[in-house]
Short mmCIF file of C-alpha atoms and ligand atoms in Angstrom, two decimals:
data_model
loop_
_atom_site.label_atom_id
_atom_site.label_comp_id
_atom_site.label_asym_id
_atom_site.label_seq_id
_atom_site.Cartn_x
_atom_site.Cartn_y
_atom_site.Cartn_z
CA MET A 1 89.77 -63.63 -3.60
CA ALA A 2 86.63 -62.11 -5.13
CA ARG A 3 83.64 -64.42 -5.43
CA ARG A 4 83.11 -65.69 -8.94
CA VAL A 5 79.52 -65.18 -10.10
CA VAL A 6 78.19 -66.40 -13.43
CA VAL A 7 75.11 -64.60 -14.76
CA ILE A 8 73.20 -66.77 -17.25
CA GLY A 9 71.41 -64.49 -19.71
CA GLY A 10 72.59 -61.05 -20.82
CA GLY A 11 69.23 -59.33 -21.17
CA ILE A 12 68.64 -56.17 -19.15
CA GLY A 13 67.90 -58.28 -16.04
CA GLY A 14 71.14 -60.27 -16.13
CA LEU A 15 73.26 -57.28 -17.07
CA THR A 16 71.81 -55.15 -14.27
CA ALA A 17 72.51 -57.91 -11.75
CA GLY A 18 76.02 -58.34 -13.16
CA HIS A 19 76.67 -54.61 -12.96
CA ALA A 20 75.46 -54.44 -9.35
CA LEU A 21 77.75 -57.37 -8.45
CA ALA A 22 80.70 -55.77 -10.23
CA THR A 23 80.29 -52.31 -8.70
CA ALA A 24 79.51 -53.28 -5.08
CA PRO A 25 81.96 -52.15 -2.38
CA ASP A 26 83.23 -55.73 -2.17
CA PRO A 27 82.72 -56.68 -5.82
CA ALA A 28 82.42 -60.15 -7.31
CA GLN A 29 84.27 -61.33 -10.39
CA VAL A 30 81.46 -61.51 -12.95
CA THR A 31 80.95 -63.53 -16.12
CA VAL A 32 77.78 -62.84 -18.12
CA VAL A 33 76.95 -65.58 -20.62
CA ASP A 34 74.36 -65.15 -23.37
CA ALA A 35 73.23 -67.54 -26.10
CA ALA A 36 72.55 -64.78 -28.65
CA ASP A 37 75.11 -63.05 -30.83
CA ARG A 38 74.73 -59.87 -28.78
CA VAL A 39 73.60 -58.82 -25.34
CA GLY A 40 70.32 -57.05 -24.62
CA GLY A 41 67.67 -59.73 -25.09
CA LYS A 42 64.42 -57.86 -25.82
CA LEU A 43 66.36 -54.58 -26.05
CA ARG A 44 67.75 -54.58 -29.55
CA ARG A 45 68.30 -52.06 -32.32
CA GLU A 46 68.82 -52.41 -36.04
CA LEU A 47 69.88 -50.13 -38.88
CA ILE A 48 66.67 -49.58 -40.85
CA GLY A 49 66.21 -46.90 -43.50
CA GLY A 50 69.57 -45.35 -42.64
CA SER A 51 69.06 -44.99 -38.88
CA PHE A 52 69.38 -47.27 -35.87
CA VAL A 53 65.99 -47.77 -34.23
CA ASP A 54 64.71 -50.06 -31.49
CA VAL A 55 63.07 -53.25 -32.77
CA GLY A 56 62.07 -54.54 -29.32
CA ALA A 57 61.39 -52.54 -26.18
CA GLU A 58 61.63 -48.79 -26.69
CA SER A 59 60.65 -47.00 -23.50
CA VAL A 60 60.90 -47.21 -19.70
CA LEU A 61 58.57 -45.98 -16.98
CA ASN A 62 59.87 -42.52 -16.11
CA ARG A 63 59.51 -43.14 -12.37
CA SER A 64 62.07 -45.98 -12.57
CA THR A 65 64.85 -44.51 -10.46
CA GLU A 66 66.75 -47.80 -10.68
CA THR A 67 66.86 -47.69 -14.49
CA LYS A 68 67.84 -44.02 -14.47
CA ALA A 69 70.66 -44.83 -12.02
CA LEU A 70 71.90 -47.56 -14.38
CA VAL A 71 71.71 -45.17 -17.35
CA GLU A 72 73.77 -42.67 -15.37
CA ALA A 73 76.29 -45.27 -14.17
CA VAL A 74 77.14 -46.20 -17.76
CA GLY A 75 77.33 -42.62 -19.00
CA LEU A 76 74.13 -42.36 -21.03
CA SER A 77 72.27 -39.71 -18.99
CA ASP A 78 72.67 -37.08 -21.67
CA ARG A 79 70.65 -39.26 -24.06
CA ILE A 80 67.56 -39.49 -21.83
CA THR A 81 64.58 -38.23 -23.76
CA HIS A 82 60.79 -38.29 -23.46
CA PRO A 83 58.08 -38.84 -26.06
CA THR A 84 57.31 -35.64 -27.95
CA SER A 85 53.77 -36.74 -28.65
CA THR A 86 51.70 -38.84 -26.29
CA SER A 87 48.38 -38.42 -28.06
CA SER A 88 47.57 -41.94 -29.06
CA SER A 89 44.34 -43.44 -30.39
CA ILE A 90 42.32 -46.62 -30.36
CA TRP A 91 41.36 -48.06 -33.75
CA SER A 92 37.94 -49.27 -32.70
CA ARG A 93 34.99 -50.25 -34.91
CA GLY A 94 36.89 -48.94 -37.94
CA VAL A 95 37.58 -45.45 -36.57
CA LEU A 96 40.59 -43.89 -34.84
CA VAL A 97 39.27 -42.57 -31.51
CA ALA A 98 41.40 -40.42 -29.16
CA MET A 99 42.71 -42.43 -26.21
CA PRO A 100 40.59 -41.50 -23.17
CA LYS A 101 42.61 -39.55 -20.62
CA GLY A 102 42.92 -40.16 -16.90
CA THR A 103 42.09 -43.87 -16.85
CA MET A 104 44.00 -46.50 -14.88
CA MET A 105 44.78 -49.10 -17.54
CA GLY A 106 41.40 -48.31 -19.09
CA VAL A 107 39.40 -48.10 -15.86
CA PRO A 108 37.88 -44.60 -15.79
CA ALA A 109 37.06 -42.23 -12.93
CA THR A 110 33.77 -41.29 -14.62
CA ARG A 111 31.55 -42.70 -17.37
CA GLU A 112 32.05 -39.52 -19.39
CA ALA A 113 35.80 -40.18 -19.62
CA VAL A 114 35.20 -43.18 -21.89
CA ALA A 115 32.08 -41.97 -23.68
CA GLY A 116 33.99 -41.53 -26.94
CA ILE A 117 34.82 -45.19 -27.28
CA LEU A 118 31.79 -47.07 -25.93
CA THR A 119 28.20 -47.39 -27.13
CA PRO A 120 25.46 -46.03 -24.81
CA ASP A 121 24.62 -49.64 -23.83
CA GLU A 122 28.27 -50.37 -22.95
CA LEU A 123 28.52 -47.12 -20.99
CA ALA A 124 25.39 -47.99 -19.03
CA GLN A 125 27.05 -51.20 -17.84
CA ILE A 126 29.72 -49.26 -15.94
CA ASP A 127 28.68 -49.35 -12.30
CA VAL A 128 30.20 -46.16 -10.91
CA ASP A 129 28.87 -46.76 -7.37
CA ALA A 130 29.67 -50.44 -7.00
CA HIS A 131 30.01 -51.94 -3.50
CA PRO A 132 31.34 -55.40 -4.38
CA VAL A 133 31.93 -58.36 -2.11
CA PRO A 134 35.69 -58.40 -1.41
CA LEU A 135 37.64 -60.87 -3.55
CA THR A 136 39.95 -63.35 -1.89
CA ASP A 137 41.06 -65.48 -4.84
CA ASP A 138 42.72 -64.26 -8.00
CA VAL A 139 40.48 -63.93 -11.08
CA SER A 140 41.02 -63.07 -14.71
CA VAL A 141 40.99 -59.41 -15.69
CA ALA A 142 37.86 -59.99 -17.78
CA ALA A 143 35.98 -61.70 -14.94
CA GLY A 144 37.15 -59.30 -12.24
CA LEU A 145 36.59 -56.03 -14.10
CA GLY A 146 33.77 -57.22 -16.33
CA ALA A 147 31.39 -57.84 -13.41
CA GLN A 148 31.44 -54.13 -12.49
CA LEU A 149 32.42 -52.39 -15.70
CA GLY A 150 30.89 -54.50 -18.46
CA ARG A 151 32.52 -56.48 -21.23
CA GLY A 152 32.49 -53.48 -23.57
CA LEU A 153 34.99 -51.48 -21.52
CA VAL A 154 37.14 -54.57 -20.98
CA ASP A 155 37.26 -55.39 -24.71
CA ARG A 156 37.50 -51.87 -26.13
CA LEU A 157 39.95 -50.26 -23.71
CA VAL A 158 41.43 -52.50 -21.00
CA GLU A 159 42.36 -55.31 -23.39
CA PRO A 160 44.29 -53.16 -25.89
CA LEU A 161 46.09 -51.29 -23.10
CA LEU A 162 47.07 -54.49 -21.29
CA GLY A 163 47.87 -56.03 -24.68
CA GLY A 164 50.48 -53.32 -25.13
CA VAL A 165 52.28 -54.63 -22.05
CA TYR A 166 51.66 -58.39 -22.04
CA ALA A 167 50.33 -59.22 -25.53
CA GLY A 168 47.95 -61.28 -23.41
CA GLN A 169 44.32 -62.33 -23.27
CA VAL A 170 42.02 -60.63 -20.76
CA ASP A 171 40.25 -63.93 -20.10
CA GLU A 172 43.54 -65.44 -18.91
CA LEU A 173 45.57 -62.57 -17.43
CA SER A 174 45.57 -62.35 -13.64
CA LEU A 175 43.89 -59.32 -12.09
CA GLN A 176 46.20 -59.67 -9.10
CA ALA A 177 49.43 -59.73 -11.11
CA SER A 178 48.64 -57.51 -14.08
CA MET A 179 46.47 -54.82 -12.42
CA PRO A 180 47.67 -54.72 -8.81
CA LEU A 181 45.91 -51.46 -7.92
CA MET A 182 42.57 -52.81 -9.14
CA TRP A 183 43.26 -56.08 -7.30
CA GLN A 184 43.86 -54.12 -4.11
CA ALA A 185 40.52 -52.35 -4.53
CA ALA A 186 38.82 -55.68 -5.23
CA THR A 187 40.20 -57.27 -2.06
CA GLN A 188 39.00 -54.27 -0.04
CA GLY A 189 35.49 -54.40 -1.51
CA ARG A 190 35.93 -51.00 -3.17
CA GLY A 191 34.43 -50.23 -6.54
CA PHE A 192 36.94 -49.89 -9.39
CA VAL A 193 35.64 -46.50 -10.59
CA ALA A 194 35.78 -45.14 -7.03
CA ALA A 195 39.31 -46.50 -6.65
CA VAL A 196 40.48 -44.62 -9.76
CA ARG A 197 38.62 -41.47 -8.69
CA GLU A 198 40.40 -41.51 -5.33
CA MET A 199 43.89 -41.98 -6.75
CA PRO A 200 46.25 -39.02 -6.23
CA ALA A 201 46.83 -36.85 -9.30
CA PRO A 202 50.16 -37.48 -11.05
CA PRO A 203 52.89 -35.11 -9.85
CA ALA A 204 53.56 -31.98 -11.88
CA SER A 205 56.90 -31.94 -13.65
CA THR A 206 59.73 -30.01 -12.09
CA THR A 207 61.47 -29.73 -15.45
CA ARG A 208 58.58 -28.95 -17.78
CA PRO A 209 56.93 -25.57 -18.15
CA ASN A 210 53.46 -24.61 -16.87
CA ASP A 211 53.17 -27.44 -14.37
CA ALA A 212 52.75 -29.92 -17.22
CA PRO A 213 52.39 -33.46 -15.89
CA ALA A 214 55.69 -35.32 -15.59
CA PRO A 215 56.29 -37.55 -18.61
CA PHE A 216 55.20 -41.14 -18.08
CA PHE A 217 58.01 -42.76 -20.09
CA PHE A 218 61.60 -42.11 -21.04
CA GLY A 219 63.77 -43.48 -23.80
CA LEU A 220 67.31 -42.92 -25.04
CA ALA A 221 68.12 -40.86 -28.13
CA GLY A 222 69.56 -43.49 -30.44
CA GLY A 223 67.49 -46.29 -28.89
CA ILE A 224 66.98 -47.87 -25.46
CA ALA A 225 69.00 -50.84 -26.78
CA GLN A 226 72.11 -48.74 -26.15
CA LEU A 227 71.61 -49.38 -22.43
CA PRO A 228 72.52 -53.10 -22.40
CA GLU A 229 75.33 -52.41 -24.89
CA ALA A 230 76.77 -49.77 -22.55
CA VAL A 231 76.34 -51.92 -19.42
CA ALA A 232 78.21 -54.79 -21.12
CA ALA A 233 80.98 -52.42 -22.26
CA ASP A 234 81.27 -51.01 -18.73
CA LEU A 235 81.54 -54.52 -17.27
CA GLU A 236 84.31 -55.39 -19.71
CA ALA A 237 86.12 -52.13 -19.01
CA ARG A 238 86.11 -53.08 -15.31
CA GLY A 239 87.75 -56.42 -16.12
CA HIS A 240 84.70 -58.70 -16.13
CA ASP A 241 83.70 -61.12 -18.88
CA VAL A 242 80.74 -60.84 -21.22
CA ARG A 243 80.46 -63.85 -23.50
CA THR A 244 77.91 -63.88 -26.32
CA SER A 245 77.02 -66.78 -28.68
CA THR A 246 77.51 -69.02 -25.64
CA ILE A 247 74.48 -71.12 -24.73
CA VAL A 248 74.25 -72.57 -21.22
CA ARG A 249 73.09 -76.17 -21.42
CA GLU A 250 73.39 -77.42 -17.89
CA LEU A 251 73.84 -76.22 -14.35
CA ARG A 252 75.35 -78.48 -11.68
CA ARG A 253 75.99 -78.00 -8.00
CA THR A 254 79.16 -79.76 -6.84
CA PRO A 255 79.46 -81.58 -3.49
CA ALA A 256 81.79 -78.75 -2.41
CA GLY A 257 78.92 -76.27 -2.85
CA THR A 258 80.28 -74.53 -5.95
CA TRP A 259 78.66 -74.42 -9.38
CA GLU A 260 79.51 -75.88 -12.76
CA ILE A 261 77.96 -74.18 -15.75
CA VAL A 262 78.14 -76.24 -18.92
CA VAL A 263 78.26 -74.06 -22.04
CA GLY A 264 78.81 -74.40 -25.76
CA PRO A 265 77.86 -77.03 -28.33
CA THR A 266 77.12 -80.58 -27.15
CA THR A 267 80.06 -81.78 -29.23
CA ALA A 268 82.52 -79.46 -27.47
CA PRO A 269 81.16 -78.62 -24.02
CA GLU A 270 83.06 -76.29 -21.74
CA VAL A 271 82.62 -76.08 -17.97
CA ILE A 272 82.79 -72.73 -16.19
CA THR A 273 83.03 -72.89 -12.41
CA ALA A 274 81.52 -70.33 -10.06
CA ASP A 275 80.74 -69.65 -6.42
CA ALA A 276 77.29 -68.29 -7.19
CA VAL A 277 74.89 -68.12 -10.11
CA VAL A 278 72.21 -65.69 -11.31
CA ILE A 279 69.75 -67.18 -13.79
CA ALA A 280 68.32 -64.37 -15.93
CA THR A 281 66.81 -66.32 -18.81
CA PRO A 282 63.12 -66.54 -19.82
CA PRO A 283 60.95 -69.17 -18.06
CA PRO A 284 61.50 -72.15 -20.46
CA PRO A 285 65.34 -72.23 -20.24
CA THR A 286 65.20 -71.32 -16.55
CA ALA A 287 62.85 -74.27 -15.94
CA ARG A 288 65.25 -76.61 -17.81
CA LEU A 289 68.33 -75.40 -15.93
CA LEU A 290 66.55 -75.83 -12.58
CA ALA A 291 65.09 -79.28 -13.30
CA ASP A 292 67.48 -81.13 -10.94
CA ILE A 293 68.40 -78.24 -8.67
CA ALA A 294 64.97 -76.90 -7.70
CA PRO A 295 62.38 -79.27 -9.21
CA GLN A 296 59.32 -77.51 -7.77
CA ALA A 297 60.47 -74.14 -9.04
CA SER A 298 61.23 -75.74 -12.39
CA ALA A 299 57.73 -77.23 -12.63
CA ALA A 300 56.07 -73.95 -11.65
CA LEU A 301 58.12 -71.99 -14.23
CA ALA A 302 57.23 -74.52 -16.93
CA GLU A 303 53.54 -73.63 -16.37
CA ILE A 304 54.07 -70.03 -17.53
CA PRO A 305 52.86 -69.52 -21.11
CA LEU A 306 54.62 -67.06 -23.39
CA ALA A 307 53.32 -64.78 -26.11
CA SER A 308 55.19 -64.59 -29.39
CA MET A 309 55.10 -61.52 -31.55
CA ALA A 310 56.71 -59.67 -34.43
CA ILE A 311 57.62 -56.01 -34.70
CA ILE A 312 57.41 -54.71 -38.26
CA THR A 313 59.31 -51.48 -38.91
CA LEU A 314 58.44 -49.50 -42.05
CA VAL A 315 60.26 -46.43 -43.37
CA PHE A 316 58.43 -44.03 -45.67
CA ASP A 317 59.22 -40.94 -47.68
CA ARG A 318 57.67 -38.13 -45.65
CA ALA A 319 56.45 -36.29 -48.73
CA GLU A 320 54.64 -39.43 -49.87
CA ILE A 321 53.04 -40.55 -46.62
CA GLY A 322 52.08 -37.12 -45.30
CA ASP A 323 51.11 -36.40 -41.71
CA LEU A 324 50.34 -39.15 -39.24
CA PRO A 325 48.14 -38.42 -36.22
CA GLY A 326 49.95 -38.42 -32.84
CA SER A 327 52.12 -41.22 -31.54
CA GLY A 328 50.16 -44.22 -32.84
CA PHE A 329 47.21 -46.43 -31.96
CA LEU A 330 46.15 -49.63 -30.24
CA VAL A 331 43.74 -52.17 -31.72
CA PRO A 332 41.15 -54.08 -29.64
CA ALA A 333 41.45 -57.83 -30.30
CA VAL A 334 37.66 -58.06 -30.53
CA ASP A 335 37.75 -56.28 -33.92
CA GLY A 336 39.60 -59.22 -35.49
CA ARG A 337 42.47 -57.26 -37.04
CA THR A 338 45.92 -58.79 -37.32
CA ILE A 339 47.99 -55.86 -36.08
CA LYS A 340 47.56 -55.12 -32.39
CA ALA A 341 49.25 -51.74 -32.25
CA SER A 342 51.19 -49.23 -34.30
CA THR A 343 53.68 -46.60 -33.18
CA PHE A 344 54.41 -43.58 -35.35
CA SER A 345 58.01 -43.47 -34.17
CA SER A 346 58.91 -40.19 -35.91
CA GLY A 347 55.94 -38.53 -34.23
CA LYS A 348 56.62 -40.10 -30.84
CA TRP A 349 60.39 -39.63 -30.55
CA GLY A 350 62.18 -36.41 -31.46
CA TRP A 351 65.42 -38.29 -32.05
CA VAL A 352 63.83 -40.56 -34.69
CA ASP A 353 62.30 -37.52 -36.38
CA ALA A 354 65.66 -35.74 -36.36
CA ALA A 355 67.50 -38.76 -37.76
CA ASP A 356 66.16 -37.90 -41.20
CA PRO A 357 63.42 -35.27 -41.47
CA GLU A 358 62.59 -36.48 -44.98
CA ARG A 359 61.75 -39.96 -43.72
CA VAL A 360 59.12 -41.36 -41.39
CA TRP A 361 59.54 -44.49 -39.23
CA VAL A 362 56.45 -46.50 -38.28
CA ARG A 363 56.22 -49.68 -36.17
CA ALA A 364 53.41 -52.23 -36.13
CA SER A 365 53.14 -55.27 -33.88
CA ILE A 366 51.51 -58.60 -34.60
CA GLY A 367 50.93 -61.50 -32.20
CA ARG A 368 49.03 -62.17 -28.99
CA ALA A 369 49.22 -64.98 -26.46
CA GLY A 370 47.57 -68.11 -27.83
CA GLU A 371 47.42 -66.75 -31.39
CA SER A 372 50.45 -67.85 -33.35
CA ALA A 373 48.89 -68.63 -36.78
CA ASP A 374 49.60 -65.18 -38.21
CA LEU A 375 53.23 -65.46 -37.15
CA GLN A 376 53.67 -68.60 -39.28
CA ARG A 377 53.53 -66.36 -42.36
CA PRO A 378 56.72 -65.21 -44.10
CA ASP A 379 58.14 -61.77 -43.34
CA LEU A 380 56.89 -60.20 -46.56
CA ASP A 381 53.31 -61.26 -45.77
CA LEU A 382 53.57 -59.62 -42.37
CA VAL A 383 54.81 -56.44 -44.05
CA ASP A 384 51.87 -56.53 -46.49
CA ILE A 385 49.34 -57.09 -43.69
CA ALA A 386 50.81 -54.25 -41.64
CA LEU A 387 50.71 -51.92 -44.66
CA ARG A 388 47.12 -52.85 -45.52
CA GLU A 389 45.75 -52.50 -42.00
CA LEU A 390 47.69 -49.29 -41.33
CA GLY A 391 46.16 -47.91 -44.52
CA GLU A 392 42.67 -48.97 -43.38
CA ALA A 393 43.17 -47.30 -40.01
CA LEU A 394 44.36 -44.07 -41.64
CA GLY A 395 41.71 -44.21 -44.35
CA ARG A 396 44.13 -44.09 -47.29
CA ASP A 397 46.47 -46.29 -49.28
CA LEU A 398 50.02 -46.09 -48.03
CA PRO A 399 53.00 -45.55 -50.35
CA THR A 400 55.57 -48.29 -50.90
CA PRO A 401 58.00 -48.18 -47.98
CA LEU A 402 61.62 -47.22 -48.65
CA ASP A 403 62.75 -49.90 -46.19
CA ARG A 404 61.18 -52.58 -44.00
CA HIS A 405 62.30 -54.90 -41.25
CA VAL A 406 60.62 -57.75 -39.39
CA GLN A 407 61.87 -58.67 -35.93
CA ARG A 408 60.45 -61.92 -34.56
CA TRP A 409 60.11 -62.33 -30.81
CA GLY A 410 59.33 -66.02 -30.27
CA GLY A 411 58.19 -66.45 -26.68
CA GLY A 412 58.78 -62.73 -26.19
CA LEU A 413 56.58 -62.07 -23.17
CA PRO A 414 55.75 -64.31 -20.20
CA GLN A 415 52.03 -64.33 -19.41
CA TYR A 416 50.92 -63.30 -15.92
CA ASN A 417 47.86 -65.55 -15.97
CA VAL A 418 45.50 -66.28 -13.10
CA GLY A 419 47.50 -67.65 -10.15
CA HIS A 420 50.77 -66.01 -11.25
CA VAL A 421 51.59 -64.39 -7.91
CA ALA A 422 51.12 -67.68 -6.03
CA ARG A 423 53.13 -69.52 -8.71
CA ILE A 424 56.07 -67.13 -8.33
CA GLU A 425 55.88 -67.48 -4.54
CA ARG A 426 56.32 -71.25 -5.02
CA VAL A 427 59.29 -70.62 -7.33
CA ARG A 428 60.93 -68.28 -4.85
CA ALA A 429 60.33 -70.58 -1.87
CA ASP A 430 61.98 -73.52 -3.66
CA VAL A 431 64.95 -71.51 -4.95
CA ALA A 432 65.51 -69.99 -1.48
CA GLN A 433 66.47 -73.50 -0.32
CA VAL A 434 69.43 -73.48 -2.73
CA PRO A 435 72.42 -71.44 -1.55
CA ASP A 436 74.18 -69.00 -3.90
CA LEU A 437 71.44 -68.94 -6.51
CA GLU A 438 69.21 -66.05 -7.61
CA LEU A 439 66.62 -65.62 -10.35
CA VAL A 440 65.97 -62.31 -12.11
CA GLY A 441 63.94 -61.33 -15.15
CA ALA A 442 60.56 -60.64 -16.65
CA ALA A 443 58.83 -63.72 -15.24
CA TYR A 444 58.74 -62.57 -11.64
CA ASP A 445 57.68 -59.12 -10.49
CA GLY A 446 56.70 -57.37 -13.72
CA VAL A 447 57.51 -57.74 -17.44
CA GLY A 448 58.62 -54.15 -18.06
CA ILE A 449 62.22 -52.95 -18.01
CA ALA A 450 61.55 -50.93 -14.83
CA ALA A 451 60.40 -53.99 -12.89
CA VAL A 452 63.15 -56.23 -14.25
CA VAL A 453 65.86 -53.71 -13.35
CA ALA A 454 64.29 -53.09 -9.92
CA GLY A 455 64.43 -56.82 -9.16
CA ALA A 456 68.03 -57.31 -10.25
CA GLY A 457 69.81 -55.07 -7.72
CA PRO A 458 68.32 -56.75 -4.63
CA ALA A 459 69.10 -60.20 -6.10
CA ALA A 460 72.76 -59.20 -6.47
CA ALA A 461 72.78 -57.74 -2.94
CA ARG A 462 71.41 -61.00 -1.49
CA LEU A 463 74.16 -63.01 -3.18
CA LEU A 464 76.86 -60.68 -1.85
CA ALA A 465 75.34 -60.60 1.64
CA ALA A 466 75.29 -64.39 1.86
CA HIS A 467 79.08 -64.40 2.42
C1 FAD B 1 58.54 -56.64 -28.65
C2 FAD B 1 58.67 -56.24 -27.20
C3 FAD B 1 58.51 -54.91 -26.85
C4 FAD B 1 58.64 -54.53 -25.51
N1 FAD B 1 58.52 -53.20 -25.19
C5 FAD B 1 58.77 -52.81 -23.93
C6 FAD B 1 58.85 -51.42 -23.63
O1 FAD B 1 58.72 -50.54 -24.50
N2 FAD B 1 59.08 -51.07 -22.33
C7 FAD B 1 59.28 -52.00 -21.35
O2 FAD B 1 59.49 -51.62 -20.19
N3 FAD B 1 59.26 -53.32 -21.62
C8 FAD B 1 59.02 -53.74 -22.89
N4 FAD B 1 59.04 -55.07 -23.19
C9 FAD B 1 59.33 -56.04 -22.12
C10 FAD B 1 60.80 -56.03 -21.72
O3 FAD B 1 61.59 -55.59 -22.79
C11 FAD B 1 61.27 -57.44 -21.36
O4 FAD B 1 60.33 -58.09 -20.53
C12 FAD B 1 62.61 -57.36 -20.64
O5 FAD B 1 63.55 -56.67 -21.43
C13 FAD B 1 63.09 -58.77 -20.32
O6 FAD B 1 64.39 -58.72 -19.80
P1 FAD B 1 65.07 -60.04 -19.24
O7 FAD B 1 66.47 -59.68 -18.90
O8 FAD B 1 64.21 -60.62 -18.18
O9 FAD B 1 65.02 -61.12 -20.38
P2 FAD B 1 65.49 -61.16 -21.93
O10 FAD B 1 65.55 -59.80 -22.51
O11 FAD B 1 64.60 -62.17 -22.52
O12 FAD B 1 66.97 -61.72 -21.82
C14 FAD B 1 67.23 -63.06 -21.57
C15 FAD B 1 68.52 -63.42 -22.23
O13 FAD B 1 68.80 -64.79 -21.94
C16 FAD B 1 69.45 -65.35 -23.05
N5 FAD B 1 69.31 -66.80 -22.97
C17 FAD B 1 68.20 -67.57 -23.10
N6 FAD B 1 68.51 -68.87 -22.91
C18 FAD B 1 69.84 -68.94 -22.65
C19 FAD B 1 70.75 -70.00 -22.36
N7 FAD B 1 70.33 -71.27 -22.27
N8 FAD B 1 72.04 -69.70 -22.16
C20 FAD B 1 72.48 -68.41 -22.21
N9 FAD B 1 71.66 -67.37 -22.47
C21 FAD B 1 70.36 -67.63 -22.69
C22 FAD B 1 68.76 -64.73 -24.24
O14 FAD B 1 69.58 -64.77 -25.40
C23 FAD B 1 68.50 -63.30 -23.75
O15 FAD B 1 69.50 -62.40 -24.15
C24 FAD B 1 58.92 -55.50 -24.51
C25 FAD B 1 59.07 -56.84 -24.88
C26 FAD B 1 58.96 -57.21 -26.20
C27 FAD B 1 59.15 -58.65 -26.57
#
């Protein structure tokens, strides 16, 4: 009889693991259980202004062969698309400045590359010939980079770029976990600028004309949130179960070595039995579920802070709003604005533009780790703030939007703070003692979809190989 595996959490991590288990040569019988009313977790789309658009994650690293394979396996390859505009800006010191090219998360290969965004004093602080003492212990991004590159570069460029991934604070984020290439240079005693200078050039595209660089990201026409929807549908079509609106409250290991997963309301609990379990929930529920099963892993996971945020989507009449420059902009936290980034979705994605050429979709995000006061405000306040600050960035009053939507992401992104790599090693070591249990998701080897998907396949393979 096929092994019964319950996957707790139907975000992209849990669904990828479930799909790998269900499509292996000797497949398991899979049940994916999710607390929300739909699968997808941080991949979600809503009908706004007459078109479905992503209100969470929207793009995937183009080099993610694992995600592309999943897209293909569920029949969505023909929807793969790339940003039409990648010319973004930084809204710094009240002006939109073109994003410097050729940096590694803001670390440049030359001073000139970042001259447009830094003052002469800040530029002078960049030590292009540094020969640092090799680092052995993890440090914050600000401490690690700041010593060689100056606080100006960290605040004006590295922080907003990292903020786009982690919504984190540079004084807390781990250099080792969040900038692994810079960490590698630091441990080898190589200067950061030299390390970026020596990096190989990105490969030319085989599919784009004139040797244009290969696109850095891909999305799906109609929204990346179609991917979890399609994976869940494919699982069901293969005879597996996907249960939404089903919260997992407790996980028990029986003396016989099987699992009991307690789901549903406390007044009417239901027990699902399984031979193996994948936990694919964010760190707080994972820590709770592991409290008795792997107490050290549970304690380590409970140390991981999370950043909450909101994505505000605005839809405008194109004739009223006029042209918007490029794909959007990032905002350095040091400038004290409330929004931390804005994406001009109609400029960035051809499929959004084509959805209604007379309308323009714009996203703004609010919320960074450790800063939740702004998110206490009601939705309409967040819309007003986004409109006001977008107008300030563009230097003109914006028209009244035709439609608006606020998506809250409470605890949306785990923070890879100093010591994260060692913390996750402790989690893994403790969980490895427990048979037939795997963890997948954004807390472990990277918060992006590419990293989450890449971690899920091997987790499924380990479970299948164990028997
Ligand atoms: C606003 C935002 C924008 C982002 N943009 C991008 C982007 O453009 N590109 C990119 O690569 N990454 C992006 N990310 C990051 C990426 O989307 C996430 O890190 C990733 O999708 C997380 O996947 P996951 O499966 O680990 O977890 P989640 O998506 O968090 O899924 C976990 C699931 O577990 C369920 N769950 C929780 N508790 C229980 C329980 N007790 N019982 C049952 N189910 C439970 C939840 O309902 C949820 O569906 C973004 C993140 C956010 C928040």
